[in-house]
PDB file of C-alpha atoms and ligand atoms in Angstrom:
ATOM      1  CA  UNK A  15      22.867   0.792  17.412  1.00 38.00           C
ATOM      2  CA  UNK A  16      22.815   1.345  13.690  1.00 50.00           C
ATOM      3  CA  UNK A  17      21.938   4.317  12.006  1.00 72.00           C
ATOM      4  CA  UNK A  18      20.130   2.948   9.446  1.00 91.00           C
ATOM      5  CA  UNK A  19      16.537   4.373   9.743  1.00 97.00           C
ATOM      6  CA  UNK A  20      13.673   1.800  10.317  1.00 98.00           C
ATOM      7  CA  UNK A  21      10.647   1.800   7.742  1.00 98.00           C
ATOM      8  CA  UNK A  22       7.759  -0.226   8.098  1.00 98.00           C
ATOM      9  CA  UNK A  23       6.219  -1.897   5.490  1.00 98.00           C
ATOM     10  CA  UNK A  24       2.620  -3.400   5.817  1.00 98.00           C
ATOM     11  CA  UNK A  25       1.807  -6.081   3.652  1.00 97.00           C
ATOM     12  CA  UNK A  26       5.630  -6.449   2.707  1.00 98.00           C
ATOM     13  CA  UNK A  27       5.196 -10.044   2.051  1.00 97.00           C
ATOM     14  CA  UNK A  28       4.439 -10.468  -1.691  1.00 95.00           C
ATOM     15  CA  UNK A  29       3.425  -8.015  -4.574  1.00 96.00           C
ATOM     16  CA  UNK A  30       3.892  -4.288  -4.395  1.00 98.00           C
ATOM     17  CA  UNK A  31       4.986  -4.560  -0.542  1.00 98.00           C
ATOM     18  CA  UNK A  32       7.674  -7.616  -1.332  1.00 98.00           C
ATOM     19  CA  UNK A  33       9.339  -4.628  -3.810  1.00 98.00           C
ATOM     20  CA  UNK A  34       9.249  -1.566  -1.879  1.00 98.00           C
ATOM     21  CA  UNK A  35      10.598  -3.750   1.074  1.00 98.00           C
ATOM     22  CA  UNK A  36      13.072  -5.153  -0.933  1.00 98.00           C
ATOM     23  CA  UNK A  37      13.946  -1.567  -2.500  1.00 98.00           C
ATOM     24  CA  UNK A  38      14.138  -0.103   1.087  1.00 98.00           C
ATOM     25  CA  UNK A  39      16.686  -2.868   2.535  1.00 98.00           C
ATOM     26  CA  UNK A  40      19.092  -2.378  -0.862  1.00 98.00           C
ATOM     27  CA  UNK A  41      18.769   1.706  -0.014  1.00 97.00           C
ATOM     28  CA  UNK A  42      20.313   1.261   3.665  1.00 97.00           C
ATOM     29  CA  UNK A  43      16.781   0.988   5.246  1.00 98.00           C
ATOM     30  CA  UNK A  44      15.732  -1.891   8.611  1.00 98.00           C
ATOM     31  CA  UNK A  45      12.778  -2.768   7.168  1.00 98.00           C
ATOM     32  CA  UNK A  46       9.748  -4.566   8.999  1.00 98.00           C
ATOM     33  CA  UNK A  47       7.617  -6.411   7.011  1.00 98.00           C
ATOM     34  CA  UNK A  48       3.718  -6.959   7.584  1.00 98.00           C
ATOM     35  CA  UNK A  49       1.598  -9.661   7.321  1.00 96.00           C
ATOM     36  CA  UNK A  50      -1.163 -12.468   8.333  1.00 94.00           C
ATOM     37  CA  UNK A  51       0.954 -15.248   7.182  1.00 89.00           C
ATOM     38  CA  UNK A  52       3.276 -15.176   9.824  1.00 85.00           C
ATOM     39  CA  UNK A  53       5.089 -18.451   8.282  1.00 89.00           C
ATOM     40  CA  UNK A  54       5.380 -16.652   4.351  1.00 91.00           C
ATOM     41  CA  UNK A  55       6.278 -13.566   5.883  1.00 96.00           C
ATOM     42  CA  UNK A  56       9.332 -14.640   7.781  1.00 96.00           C
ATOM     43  CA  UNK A  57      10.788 -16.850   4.581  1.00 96.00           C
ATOM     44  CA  UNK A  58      10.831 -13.617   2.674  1.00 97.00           C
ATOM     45  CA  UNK A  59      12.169 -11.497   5.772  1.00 98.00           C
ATOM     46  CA  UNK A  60      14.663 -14.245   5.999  1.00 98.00           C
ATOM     47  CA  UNK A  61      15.742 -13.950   1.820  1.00 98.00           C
ATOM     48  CA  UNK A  62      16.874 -10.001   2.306  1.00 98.00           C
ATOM     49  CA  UNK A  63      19.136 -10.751   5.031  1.00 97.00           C
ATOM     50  CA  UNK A  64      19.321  -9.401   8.666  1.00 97.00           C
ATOM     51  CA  UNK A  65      18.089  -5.619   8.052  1.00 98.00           C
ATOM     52  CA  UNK A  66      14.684  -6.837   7.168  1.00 98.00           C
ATOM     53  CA  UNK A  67      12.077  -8.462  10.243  1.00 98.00           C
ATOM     54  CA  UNK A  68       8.757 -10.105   9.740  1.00 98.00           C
ATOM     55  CA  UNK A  69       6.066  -9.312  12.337  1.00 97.00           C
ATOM     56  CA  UNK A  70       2.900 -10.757  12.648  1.00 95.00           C
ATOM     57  CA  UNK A  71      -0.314  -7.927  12.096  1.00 95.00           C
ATOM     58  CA  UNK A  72      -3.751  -7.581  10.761  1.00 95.00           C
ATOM     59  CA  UNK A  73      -4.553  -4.368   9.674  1.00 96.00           C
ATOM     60  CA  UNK A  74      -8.445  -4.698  10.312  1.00 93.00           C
ATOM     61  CA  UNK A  75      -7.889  -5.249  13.770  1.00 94.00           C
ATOM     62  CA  UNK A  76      -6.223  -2.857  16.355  1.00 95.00           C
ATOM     63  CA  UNK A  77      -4.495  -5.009  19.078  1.00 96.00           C
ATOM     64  CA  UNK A  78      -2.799  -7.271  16.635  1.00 96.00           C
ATOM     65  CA  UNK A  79      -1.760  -3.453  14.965  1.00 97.00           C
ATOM     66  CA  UNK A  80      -0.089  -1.573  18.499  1.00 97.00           C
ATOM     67  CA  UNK A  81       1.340  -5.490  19.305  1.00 97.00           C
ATOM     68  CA  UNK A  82       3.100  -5.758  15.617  1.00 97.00           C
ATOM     69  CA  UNK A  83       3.997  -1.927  16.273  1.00 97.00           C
ATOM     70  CA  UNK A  84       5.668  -2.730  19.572  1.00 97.00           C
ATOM     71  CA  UNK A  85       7.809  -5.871  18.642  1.00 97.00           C
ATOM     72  CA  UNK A  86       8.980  -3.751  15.623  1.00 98.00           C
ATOM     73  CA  UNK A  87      10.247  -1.260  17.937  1.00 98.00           C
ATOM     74  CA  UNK A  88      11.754  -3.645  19.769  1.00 97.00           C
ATOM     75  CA  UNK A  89      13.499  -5.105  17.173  1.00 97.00           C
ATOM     76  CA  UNK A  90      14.769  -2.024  14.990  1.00 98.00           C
ATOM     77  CA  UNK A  91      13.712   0.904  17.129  1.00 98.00           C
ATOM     78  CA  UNK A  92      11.342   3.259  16.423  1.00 98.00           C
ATOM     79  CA  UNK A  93       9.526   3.882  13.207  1.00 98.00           C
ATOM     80  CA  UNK A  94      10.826   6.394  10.491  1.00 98.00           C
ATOM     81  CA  UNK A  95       8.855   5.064   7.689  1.00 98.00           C
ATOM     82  CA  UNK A  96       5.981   4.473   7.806  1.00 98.00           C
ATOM     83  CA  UNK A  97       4.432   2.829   3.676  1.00 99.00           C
ATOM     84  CA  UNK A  98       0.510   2.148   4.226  1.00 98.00           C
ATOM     85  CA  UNK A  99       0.441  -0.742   1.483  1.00 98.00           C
ATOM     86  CA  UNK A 100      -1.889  -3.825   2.891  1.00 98.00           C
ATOM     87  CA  UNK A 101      -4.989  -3.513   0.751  1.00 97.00           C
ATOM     88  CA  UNK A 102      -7.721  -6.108  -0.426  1.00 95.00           C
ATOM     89  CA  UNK A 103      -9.464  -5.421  -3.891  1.00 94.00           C
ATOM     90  CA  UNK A 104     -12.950  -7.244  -4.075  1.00 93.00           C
ATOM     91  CA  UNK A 105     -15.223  -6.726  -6.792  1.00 92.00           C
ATOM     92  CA  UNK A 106     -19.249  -6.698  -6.818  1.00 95.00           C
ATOM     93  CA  UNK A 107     -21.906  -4.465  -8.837  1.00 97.00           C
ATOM     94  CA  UNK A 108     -23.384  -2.336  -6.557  1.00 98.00           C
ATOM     95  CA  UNK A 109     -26.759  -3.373  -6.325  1.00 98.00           C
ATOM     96  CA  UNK A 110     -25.701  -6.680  -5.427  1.00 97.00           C
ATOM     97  CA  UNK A 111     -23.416  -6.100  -3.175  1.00 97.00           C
ATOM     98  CA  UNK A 112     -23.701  -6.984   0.748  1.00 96.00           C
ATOM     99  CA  UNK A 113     -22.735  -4.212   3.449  1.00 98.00           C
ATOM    100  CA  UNK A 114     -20.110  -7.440   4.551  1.00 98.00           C
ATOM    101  CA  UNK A 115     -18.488  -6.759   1.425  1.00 98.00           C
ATOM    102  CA  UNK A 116     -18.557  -3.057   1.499  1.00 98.00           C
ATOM    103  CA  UNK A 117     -17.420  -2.820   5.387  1.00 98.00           C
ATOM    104  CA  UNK A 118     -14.385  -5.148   4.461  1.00 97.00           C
ATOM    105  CA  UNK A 119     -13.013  -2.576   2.010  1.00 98.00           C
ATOM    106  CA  UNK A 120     -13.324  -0.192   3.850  1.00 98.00           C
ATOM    107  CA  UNK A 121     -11.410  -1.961   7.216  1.00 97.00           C
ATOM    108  CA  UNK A 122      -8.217  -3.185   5.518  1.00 97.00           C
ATOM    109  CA  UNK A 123      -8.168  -0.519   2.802  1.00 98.00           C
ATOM    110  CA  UNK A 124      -9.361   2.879   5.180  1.00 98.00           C
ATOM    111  CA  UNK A 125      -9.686   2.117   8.614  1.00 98.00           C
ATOM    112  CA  UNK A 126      -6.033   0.427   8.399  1.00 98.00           C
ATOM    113  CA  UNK A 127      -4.285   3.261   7.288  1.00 98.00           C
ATOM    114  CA  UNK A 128      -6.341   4.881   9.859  1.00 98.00           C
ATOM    115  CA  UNK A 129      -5.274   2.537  12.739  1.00 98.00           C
ATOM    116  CA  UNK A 130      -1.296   1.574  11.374  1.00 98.00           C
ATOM    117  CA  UNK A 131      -0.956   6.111  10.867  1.00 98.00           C
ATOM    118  CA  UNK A 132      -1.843   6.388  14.409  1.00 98.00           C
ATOM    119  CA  UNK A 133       0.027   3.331  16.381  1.00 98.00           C
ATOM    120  CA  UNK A 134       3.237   4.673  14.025  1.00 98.00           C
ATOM    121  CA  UNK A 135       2.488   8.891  14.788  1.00 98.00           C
ATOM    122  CA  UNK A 136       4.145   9.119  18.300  1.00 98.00           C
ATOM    123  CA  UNK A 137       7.328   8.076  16.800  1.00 98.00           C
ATOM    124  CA  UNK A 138       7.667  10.513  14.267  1.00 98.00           C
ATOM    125  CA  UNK A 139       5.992  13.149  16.558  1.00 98.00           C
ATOM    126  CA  UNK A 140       9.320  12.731  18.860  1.00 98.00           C
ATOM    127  CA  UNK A 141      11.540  11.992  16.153  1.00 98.00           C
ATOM    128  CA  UNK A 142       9.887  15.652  14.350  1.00 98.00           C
ATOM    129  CA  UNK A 143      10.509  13.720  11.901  1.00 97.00           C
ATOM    130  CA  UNK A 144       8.875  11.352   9.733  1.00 98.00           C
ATOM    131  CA  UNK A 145       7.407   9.913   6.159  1.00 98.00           C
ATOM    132  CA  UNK A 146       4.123   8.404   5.760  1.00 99.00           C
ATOM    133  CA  UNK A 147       3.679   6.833   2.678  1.00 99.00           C
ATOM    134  CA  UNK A 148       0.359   5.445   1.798  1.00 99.00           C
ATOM    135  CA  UNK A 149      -0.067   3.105  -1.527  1.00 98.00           C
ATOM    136  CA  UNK A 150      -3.677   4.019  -2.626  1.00 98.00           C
ATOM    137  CA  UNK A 151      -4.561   3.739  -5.750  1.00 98.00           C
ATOM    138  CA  UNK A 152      -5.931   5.280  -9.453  1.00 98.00           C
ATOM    139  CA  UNK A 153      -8.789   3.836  -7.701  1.00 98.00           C
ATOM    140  CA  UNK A 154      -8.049   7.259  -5.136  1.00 98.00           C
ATOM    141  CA  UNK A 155      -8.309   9.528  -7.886  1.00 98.00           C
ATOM    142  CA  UNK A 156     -11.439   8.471 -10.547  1.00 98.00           C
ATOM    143  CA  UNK A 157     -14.089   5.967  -9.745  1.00 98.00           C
ATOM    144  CA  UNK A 158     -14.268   2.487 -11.907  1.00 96.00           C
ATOM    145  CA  UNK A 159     -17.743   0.667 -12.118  1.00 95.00           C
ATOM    146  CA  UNK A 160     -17.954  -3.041 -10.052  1.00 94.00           C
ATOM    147  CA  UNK A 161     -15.186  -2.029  -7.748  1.00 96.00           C
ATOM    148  CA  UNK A 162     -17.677   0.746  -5.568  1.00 98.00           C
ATOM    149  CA  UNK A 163     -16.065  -0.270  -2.260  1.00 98.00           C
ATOM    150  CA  UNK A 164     -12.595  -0.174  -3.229  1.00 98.00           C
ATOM    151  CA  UNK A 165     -13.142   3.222  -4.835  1.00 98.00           C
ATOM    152  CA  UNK A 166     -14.375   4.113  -1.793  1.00 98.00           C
ATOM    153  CA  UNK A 167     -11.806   3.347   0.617  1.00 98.00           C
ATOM    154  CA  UNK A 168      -8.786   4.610  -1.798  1.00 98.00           C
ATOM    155  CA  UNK A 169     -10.964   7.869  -1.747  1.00 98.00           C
ATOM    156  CA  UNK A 170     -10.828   8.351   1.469  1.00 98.00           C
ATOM    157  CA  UNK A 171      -6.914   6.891   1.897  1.00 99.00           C
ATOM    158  CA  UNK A 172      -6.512  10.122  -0.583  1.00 98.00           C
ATOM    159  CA  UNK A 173      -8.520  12.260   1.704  1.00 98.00           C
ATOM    160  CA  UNK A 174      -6.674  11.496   4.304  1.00 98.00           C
ATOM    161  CA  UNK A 175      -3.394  11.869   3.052  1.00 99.00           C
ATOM    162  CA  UNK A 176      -4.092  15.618   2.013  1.00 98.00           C
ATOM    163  CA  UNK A 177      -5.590  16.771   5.730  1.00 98.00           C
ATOM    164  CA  UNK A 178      -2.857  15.145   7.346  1.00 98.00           C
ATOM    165  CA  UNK A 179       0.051  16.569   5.272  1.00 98.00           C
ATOM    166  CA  UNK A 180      -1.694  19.823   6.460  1.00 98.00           C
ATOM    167  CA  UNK A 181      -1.673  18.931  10.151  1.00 98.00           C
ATOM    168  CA  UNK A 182       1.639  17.156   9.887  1.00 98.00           C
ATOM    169  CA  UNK A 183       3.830  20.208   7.519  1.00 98.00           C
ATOM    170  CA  UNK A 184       5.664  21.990  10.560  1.00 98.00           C
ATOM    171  CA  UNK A 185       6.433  19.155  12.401  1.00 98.00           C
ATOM    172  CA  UNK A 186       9.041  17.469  10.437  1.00 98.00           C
ATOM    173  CA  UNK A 187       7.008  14.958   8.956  1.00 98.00           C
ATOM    174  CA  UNK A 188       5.518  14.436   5.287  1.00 98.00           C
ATOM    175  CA  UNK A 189       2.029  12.432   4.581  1.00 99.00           C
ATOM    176  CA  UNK A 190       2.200  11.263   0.531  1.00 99.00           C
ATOM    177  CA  UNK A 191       0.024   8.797  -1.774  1.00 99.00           C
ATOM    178  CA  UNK A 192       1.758   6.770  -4.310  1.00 99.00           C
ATOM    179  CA  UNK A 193      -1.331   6.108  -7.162  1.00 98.00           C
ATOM    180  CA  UNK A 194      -0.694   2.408  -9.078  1.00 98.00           C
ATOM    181  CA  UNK A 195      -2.833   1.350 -12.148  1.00 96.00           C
ATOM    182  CA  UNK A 196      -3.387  -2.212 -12.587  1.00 94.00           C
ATOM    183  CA  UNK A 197       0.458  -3.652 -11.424  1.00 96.00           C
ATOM    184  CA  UNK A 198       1.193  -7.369 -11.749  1.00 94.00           C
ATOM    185  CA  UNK A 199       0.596  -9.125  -8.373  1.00 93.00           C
ATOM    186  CA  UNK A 200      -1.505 -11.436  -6.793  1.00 89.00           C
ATOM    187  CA  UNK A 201      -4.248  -8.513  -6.912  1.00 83.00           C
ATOM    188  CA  UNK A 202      -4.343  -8.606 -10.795  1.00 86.00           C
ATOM    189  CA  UNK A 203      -4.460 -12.338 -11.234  1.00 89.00           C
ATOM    190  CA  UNK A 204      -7.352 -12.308  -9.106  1.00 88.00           C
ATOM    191  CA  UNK A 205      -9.134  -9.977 -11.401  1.00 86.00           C
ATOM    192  CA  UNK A 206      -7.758 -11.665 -14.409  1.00 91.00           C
ATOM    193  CA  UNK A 207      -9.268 -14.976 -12.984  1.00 92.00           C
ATOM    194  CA  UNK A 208     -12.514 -13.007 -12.184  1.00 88.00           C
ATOM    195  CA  UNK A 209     -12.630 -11.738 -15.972  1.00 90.00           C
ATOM    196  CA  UNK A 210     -12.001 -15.331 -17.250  1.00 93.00           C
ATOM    197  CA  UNK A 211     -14.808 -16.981 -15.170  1.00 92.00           C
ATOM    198  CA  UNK A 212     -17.374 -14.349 -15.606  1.00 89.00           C
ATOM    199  CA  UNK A 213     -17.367 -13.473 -19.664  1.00 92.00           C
ATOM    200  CA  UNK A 214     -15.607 -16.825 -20.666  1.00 94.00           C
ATOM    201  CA  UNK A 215     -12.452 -14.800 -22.195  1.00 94.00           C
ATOM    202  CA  UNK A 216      -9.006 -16.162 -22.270  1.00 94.00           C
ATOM    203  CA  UNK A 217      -6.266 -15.080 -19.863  1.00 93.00           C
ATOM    204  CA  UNK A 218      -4.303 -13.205 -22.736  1.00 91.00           C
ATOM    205  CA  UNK A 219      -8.045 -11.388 -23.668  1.00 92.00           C
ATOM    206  CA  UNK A 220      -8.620 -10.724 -19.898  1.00 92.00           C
ATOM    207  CA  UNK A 221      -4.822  -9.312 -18.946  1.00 90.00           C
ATOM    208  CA  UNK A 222      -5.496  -7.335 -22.024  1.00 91.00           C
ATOM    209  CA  UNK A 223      -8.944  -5.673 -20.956  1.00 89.00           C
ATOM    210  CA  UNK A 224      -6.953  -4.870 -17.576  1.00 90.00           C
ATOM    211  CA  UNK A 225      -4.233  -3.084 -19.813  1.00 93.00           C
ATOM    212  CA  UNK A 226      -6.061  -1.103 -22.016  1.00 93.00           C
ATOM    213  CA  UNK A 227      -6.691   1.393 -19.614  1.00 93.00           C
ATOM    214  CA  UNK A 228      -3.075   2.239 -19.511  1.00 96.00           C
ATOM    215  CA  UNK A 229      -1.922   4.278 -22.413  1.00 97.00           C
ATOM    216  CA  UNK A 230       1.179   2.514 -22.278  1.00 97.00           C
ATOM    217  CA  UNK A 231      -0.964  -0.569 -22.745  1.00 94.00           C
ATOM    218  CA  UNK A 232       0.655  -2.967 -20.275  1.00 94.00           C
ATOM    219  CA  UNK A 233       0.525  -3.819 -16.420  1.00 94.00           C
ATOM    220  CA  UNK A 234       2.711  -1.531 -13.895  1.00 97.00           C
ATOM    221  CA  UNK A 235       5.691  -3.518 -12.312  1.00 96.00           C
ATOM    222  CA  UNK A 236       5.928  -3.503  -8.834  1.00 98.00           C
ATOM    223  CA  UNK A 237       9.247  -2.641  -9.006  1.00 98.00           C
ATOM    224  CA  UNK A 238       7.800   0.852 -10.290  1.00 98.00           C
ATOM    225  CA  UNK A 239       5.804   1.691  -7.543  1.00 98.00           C
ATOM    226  CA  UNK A 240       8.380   0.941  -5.071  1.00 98.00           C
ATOM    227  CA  UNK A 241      11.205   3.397  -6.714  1.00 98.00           C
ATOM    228  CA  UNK A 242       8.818   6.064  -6.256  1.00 98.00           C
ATOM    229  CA  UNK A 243       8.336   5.444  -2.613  1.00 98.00           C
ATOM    230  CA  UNK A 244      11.735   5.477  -2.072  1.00 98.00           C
ATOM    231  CA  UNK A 245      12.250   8.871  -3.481  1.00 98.00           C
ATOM    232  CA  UNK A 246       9.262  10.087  -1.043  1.00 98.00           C
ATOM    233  CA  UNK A 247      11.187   8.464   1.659  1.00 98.00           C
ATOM    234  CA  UNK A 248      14.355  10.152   0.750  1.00 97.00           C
ATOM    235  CA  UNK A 249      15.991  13.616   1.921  1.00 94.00           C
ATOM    236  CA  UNK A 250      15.412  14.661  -1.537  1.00 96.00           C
ATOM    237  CA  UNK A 251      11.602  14.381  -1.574  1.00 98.00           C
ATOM    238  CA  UNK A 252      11.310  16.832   2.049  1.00 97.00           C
ATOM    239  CA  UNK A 253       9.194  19.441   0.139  1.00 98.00           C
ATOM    240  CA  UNK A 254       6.700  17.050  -1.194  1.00 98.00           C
ATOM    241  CA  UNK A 255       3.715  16.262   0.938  1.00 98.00           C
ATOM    242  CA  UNK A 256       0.035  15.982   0.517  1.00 98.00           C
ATOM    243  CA  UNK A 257       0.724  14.734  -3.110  1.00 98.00           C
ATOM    244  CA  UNK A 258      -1.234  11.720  -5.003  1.00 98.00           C
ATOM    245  CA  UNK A 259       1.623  10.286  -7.358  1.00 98.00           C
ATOM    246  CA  UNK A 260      -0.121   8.235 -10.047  1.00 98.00           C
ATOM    247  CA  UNK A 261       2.424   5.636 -11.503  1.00 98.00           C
ATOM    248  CA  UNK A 262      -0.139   4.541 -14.400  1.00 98.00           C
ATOM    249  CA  UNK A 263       1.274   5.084 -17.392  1.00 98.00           C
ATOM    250  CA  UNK A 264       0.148   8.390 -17.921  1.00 98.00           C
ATOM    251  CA  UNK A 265      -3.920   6.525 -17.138  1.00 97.00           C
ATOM    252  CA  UNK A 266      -4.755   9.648 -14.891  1.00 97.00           C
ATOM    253  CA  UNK A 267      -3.556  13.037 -15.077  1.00 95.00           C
TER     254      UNK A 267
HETATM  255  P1  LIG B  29      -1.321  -8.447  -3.083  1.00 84.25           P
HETATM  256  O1  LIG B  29      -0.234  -9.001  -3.928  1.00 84.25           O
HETATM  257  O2  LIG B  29      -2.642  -9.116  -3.071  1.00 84.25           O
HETATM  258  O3  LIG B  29      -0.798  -8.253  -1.608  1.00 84.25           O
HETATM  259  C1  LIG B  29      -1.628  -7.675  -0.646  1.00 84.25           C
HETATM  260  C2  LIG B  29      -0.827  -7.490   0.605  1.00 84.25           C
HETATM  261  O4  LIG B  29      -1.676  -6.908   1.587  1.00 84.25           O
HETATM  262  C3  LIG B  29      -0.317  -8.798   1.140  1.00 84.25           C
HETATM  263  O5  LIG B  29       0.995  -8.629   1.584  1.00 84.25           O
HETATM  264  C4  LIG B  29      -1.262  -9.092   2.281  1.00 84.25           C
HETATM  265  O6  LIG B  29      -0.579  -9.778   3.313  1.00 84.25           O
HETATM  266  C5  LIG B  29      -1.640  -7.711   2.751  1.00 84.25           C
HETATM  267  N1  LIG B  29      -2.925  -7.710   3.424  1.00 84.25           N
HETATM  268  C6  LIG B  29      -4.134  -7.851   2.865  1.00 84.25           C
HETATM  269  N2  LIG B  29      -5.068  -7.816   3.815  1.00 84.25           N
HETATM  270  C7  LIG B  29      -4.421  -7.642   4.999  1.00 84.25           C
HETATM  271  C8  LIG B  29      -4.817  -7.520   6.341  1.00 84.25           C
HETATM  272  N3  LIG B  29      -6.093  -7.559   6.720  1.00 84.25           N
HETATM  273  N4  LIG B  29      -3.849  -7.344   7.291  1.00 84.25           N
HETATM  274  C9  LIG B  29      -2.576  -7.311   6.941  1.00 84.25           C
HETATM  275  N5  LIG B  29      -2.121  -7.405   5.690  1.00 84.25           N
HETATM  276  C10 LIG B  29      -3.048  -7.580   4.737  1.00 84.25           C
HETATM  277  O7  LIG B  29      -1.646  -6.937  -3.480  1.00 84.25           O
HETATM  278  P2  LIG B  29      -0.783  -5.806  -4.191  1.00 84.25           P
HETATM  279  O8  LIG B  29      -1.240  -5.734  -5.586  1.00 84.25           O
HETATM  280  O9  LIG B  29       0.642  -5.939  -3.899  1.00 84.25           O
HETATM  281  O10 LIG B  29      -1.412  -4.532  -3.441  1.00 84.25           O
HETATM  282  C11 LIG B  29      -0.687  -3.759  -2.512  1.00 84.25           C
HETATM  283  C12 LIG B  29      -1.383  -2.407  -2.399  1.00 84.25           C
HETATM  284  O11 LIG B  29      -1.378  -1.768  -3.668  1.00 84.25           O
HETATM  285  C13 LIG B  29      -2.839  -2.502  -1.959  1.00 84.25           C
HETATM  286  O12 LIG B  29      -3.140  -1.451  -1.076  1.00 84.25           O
HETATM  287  C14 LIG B  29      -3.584  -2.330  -3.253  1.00 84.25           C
HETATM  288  O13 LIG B  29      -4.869  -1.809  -3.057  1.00 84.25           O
HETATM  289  C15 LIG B  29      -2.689  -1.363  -3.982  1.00 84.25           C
HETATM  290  N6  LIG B  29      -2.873  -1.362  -5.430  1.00 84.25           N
HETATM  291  C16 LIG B  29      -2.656  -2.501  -6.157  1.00 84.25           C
HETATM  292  C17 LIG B  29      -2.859  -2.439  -7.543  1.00 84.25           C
HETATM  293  C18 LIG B  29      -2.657  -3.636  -8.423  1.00 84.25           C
HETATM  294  O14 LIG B  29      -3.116  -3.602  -9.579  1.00 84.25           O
HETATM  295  N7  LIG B  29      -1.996  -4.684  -7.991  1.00 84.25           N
HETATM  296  C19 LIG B  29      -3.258  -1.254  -8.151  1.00 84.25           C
HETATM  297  C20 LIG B  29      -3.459  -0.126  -7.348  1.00 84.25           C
HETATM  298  C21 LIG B  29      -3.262  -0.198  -6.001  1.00 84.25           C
HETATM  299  P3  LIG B  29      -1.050 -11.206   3.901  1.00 84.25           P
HETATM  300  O15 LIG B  29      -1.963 -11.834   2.929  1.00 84.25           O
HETATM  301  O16 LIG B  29       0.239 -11.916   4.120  1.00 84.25           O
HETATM  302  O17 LIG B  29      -1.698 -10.827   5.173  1.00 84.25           O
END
């Protein structure tokens, strides 16, 4: 059995989750790699070599979590790391928006970090050991107007993340938030699209709008958010838990 410790990665299939998977597997990590598209997922998984597994899980639902759990285990043993990065972004103003909408945010975004925290726990619990890593975002930290739900749900993830580094501190294990602004995935093109269709900008204008919130005045990499995981994941990082690390360009502070 290899030493390597096993970190689990949901939504590790494209965007911020593809990088902090692929930062994990170059740092000595087995990484499992989460996903609906069981198909996408397992190309990827395939590209970083044998250290890195795809499995099959919806966050929103709980079965297809403790079954995605389990054939990780089986595969790599059990879970060390746990990063809490599948997360949906839909926008609406709020008068207009439906409860459907608001009660999907709140599943994949909340209730999956909820769900994916718990299924992992009794690993780390045995282990007294442990990192829980949960990829909210600036979102967690200050509100932004058409985005209520989201806002919502990455409030809580925050929320959460502080009372469980509490309950978690003498029992080997640390609970952190990683805090991106706008970073350039699938996420972002969504919104740039969105812009485009609904003020009749171009995509240069409506990449630019997403920007200018960032005092560096350009779009995180994803390749930023996953370094800073790995330090939380790392030996050197032991003393740090309950913390919301914004990696925004100095947006929130
Ligand atoms: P992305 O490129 O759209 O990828 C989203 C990932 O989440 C995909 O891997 C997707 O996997 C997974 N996912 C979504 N719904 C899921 C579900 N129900 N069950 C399982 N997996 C699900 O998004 P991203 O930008 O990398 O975002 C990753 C995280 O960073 C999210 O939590 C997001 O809120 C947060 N964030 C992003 C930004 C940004 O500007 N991009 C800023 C702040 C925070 P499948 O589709 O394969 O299932």
């Amino acid at each position: 059995m290899s030493d390597r410790r096993h970190a689990l990665v949901t939504g590790g299939g494209r965007g911020i989750g593809a990088a902090i998977a692929t930062a994990l597997v170059a740092a000595g990590y087995r990484v499992s790699i989460t996903g609906r598209d069981a198909g996408k997922l397992a190309a990827f998984a395939n590209s970083l070599g044998e250290h890195c597994r795809a499995v099959g899980m919806d966050v929103g639902d709980r079965a297809s979590i403790e079954a995605g759990m389990a054939a990780a285990r089986a595969a790599f043993g059990p879970i060390d790391v746990l990063v809490n990065n599948a997360g949906q972004a839909e926008s609406a103003p709020f008068h207009k928006m439906d409860a459907a909408l608001f009660e999907r945010m709140i599943s994949v975004n909340l209730m999956g970090v909820f769900h994916c925290t718990q299924a992992a726990l009794p690993d780390m619990l045995a282990a007294k050991m442990g990192r829980i890593i949960n990829i909210a975002s600036t979102a967690g930290l200050v509100g932004y107007a058409y985005v209520s739900a989201y806002v919502v749900a990455k409030h809580g993830v925050i929320g959460l993340t502080r009372s469980l580094a509490l309950e978690l501190a003498s029992k080997g294990i640390t609970v952190n938030a990683v805090c991106p602004g706008y970073t350039e995935t699938d996420i972002v093109k969504d919104a740039v699209a969105n812009i485009m269709a609904k003020t009749g900008r171009s995509e240069e204008e409506a990449r630019a709008e997403l920007a200018k919130g960032n005092p560096m005045r350009r779009l995180v990499q994803p390749q930023e958010v996953a370094d800073a995981v790995l330090w939380l994941a790392g030996e050197g990082a032991s003393s740090i838990t309950g913390q919301s690390i914004a990696v925004a360009g100095g947006e929130v502070m």
